[in-house]
């Protein structure tokens, strides 16, 4: 059975009902998280919850739930294993459509799971190099908030798909920000470069882990601005997200990245992430 969580109750997905006057539906007045669980254990769960609380605070939606307990139980009810948990918190149901909101609204809380593949079980040789396009970043200036207003992300991803590409890399004021649902890294002469954390990008949980693993393993990195030239002349380009790990981008706007193959530093980072994930799955992390 596909069990979901809605406003304090666990129920079959078919039973879940949300009002058409919910502000999440009418205005995208809501925030979310996507948290993978591997072998029933949350991947960087505390970090994801901290980011959720940052988003809630930033948009002034009341917080104060035991998020870990809610999600752990949902995962258990869905049989544990490898699941991607989606959690959305909207400002609530205002009963009518009005831009202004009543601060006393009860938030709507919805969570569901979908199966996800653990990248630790994927042989490195089977990982496919991705094709990306570069396009304008149409989003607002608070991309650090994980808001469900994802229309710009959806439109540019479709633009990539229309050109047989897998991801769109976003350019704002001449610098690369991130992908439509991923952070970005460029490798040049053995050094990893990635945009610094700011309100123009989402503070990715896997981005943070990649930098932590680089630190622990003596791999140099720098958080800096990356322009189109630096992006397209790097030796390697990677994207990261919690559900996909770290993936190589082997072509950008139809041109090969480096020699057009998956790079050696990517393979090393993939292995480090895989090792981290295995530890998590066996309970030693
Ligand atoms: N998105 N940047 C954006 C714009 C994202 O939407 C995401 C993740 C990331 C990577 O963050 P993390 O490493 O914390 O997964 C970066 C999720 C997976 C989604 O929207 O489905």
GROMACS .gro file of C-alpha atoms and ligand atoms in nm, residues 32 34 48 51 139 146 153 178-183 202 204-207 240-243, ligand 1:
model
   43
   32UNK     CA    1   0.923   2.148   0.053
   34UNK     CA    2   1.308   1.583  -0.081
   48UNK     CA    3   1.752   1.844   0.544
   51UNK     CA    4   1.704   2.353   0.563
  139UNK     CA    5   1.388   3.252  -1.094
  146UNK     CA    6   1.303   2.560  -0.113
  153UNK     CA    7   1.264   2.529  -1.322
  178UNK     CA    8   2.298   2.586  -1.057
  179UNK     CA    9   2.090   2.328  -1.246
  180UNK     CA   10   1.707   2.310  -1.245
  181UNK     CA   11   1.723   2.065  -0.953
  182UNK     CA   12   2.096   2.026  -0.888
  183UNK     CA   13   2.411   2.211  -0.785
  202UNK     CA   14   1.983   2.632  -0.307
  204UNK     CA   15   2.236   2.163  -0.160
  205UNK     CA   16   2.287   1.891   0.100
  206UNK     CA   17   2.494   1.684  -0.142
  207UNK     CA   18   2.690   1.996  -0.248
  240UNK     CA   19   2.475   1.694  -0.756
  241UNK     CA   20   2.152   1.625  -0.571
  242UNK     CA   21   2.053   1.404  -0.280
  243UNK     CA   22   1.853   1.159  -0.490
  286LIG     N1   23   1.600   1.936  -0.569
  286LIG     N2   24   1.937   2.306  -0.656
  286LIG     C1   25   1.805   2.298  -0.680
  286LIG     C2   26   1.737   2.411  -0.748
  286LIG     C3   27   1.733   2.184  -0.638
  286LIG     O1   28   1.600   2.177  -0.658
  286LIG     C4   29   1.802   2.077  -0.574
  286LIG     C5   30   1.732   1.952  -0.528
  286LIG     C6   31   1.942   2.089  -0.554
  286LIG     C7   32   2.022   1.982  -0.485
  286LIG     O2   33   1.996   1.983  -0.347
  286LIG     P1   34   2.017   1.854  -0.257
  286LIG     O3   35   2.160   1.812  -0.271
  286LIG     O4   36   1.986   1.903  -0.122
  286LIG     O5   37   1.924   1.747  -0.307
  286LIG     C8   38   2.004   2.205  -0.595
  286LIG     C9   39   1.516   1.827  -0.529
  286LIG    C10   40   1.579   1.694  -0.532
  286LIG    C11   41   1.384   1.835  -0.606
  286LIG     O6   42   1.342   1.947  -0.634
  286LIG     O7   43   1.325   1.734  -0.636
   0.00000   0.00000   0.00000
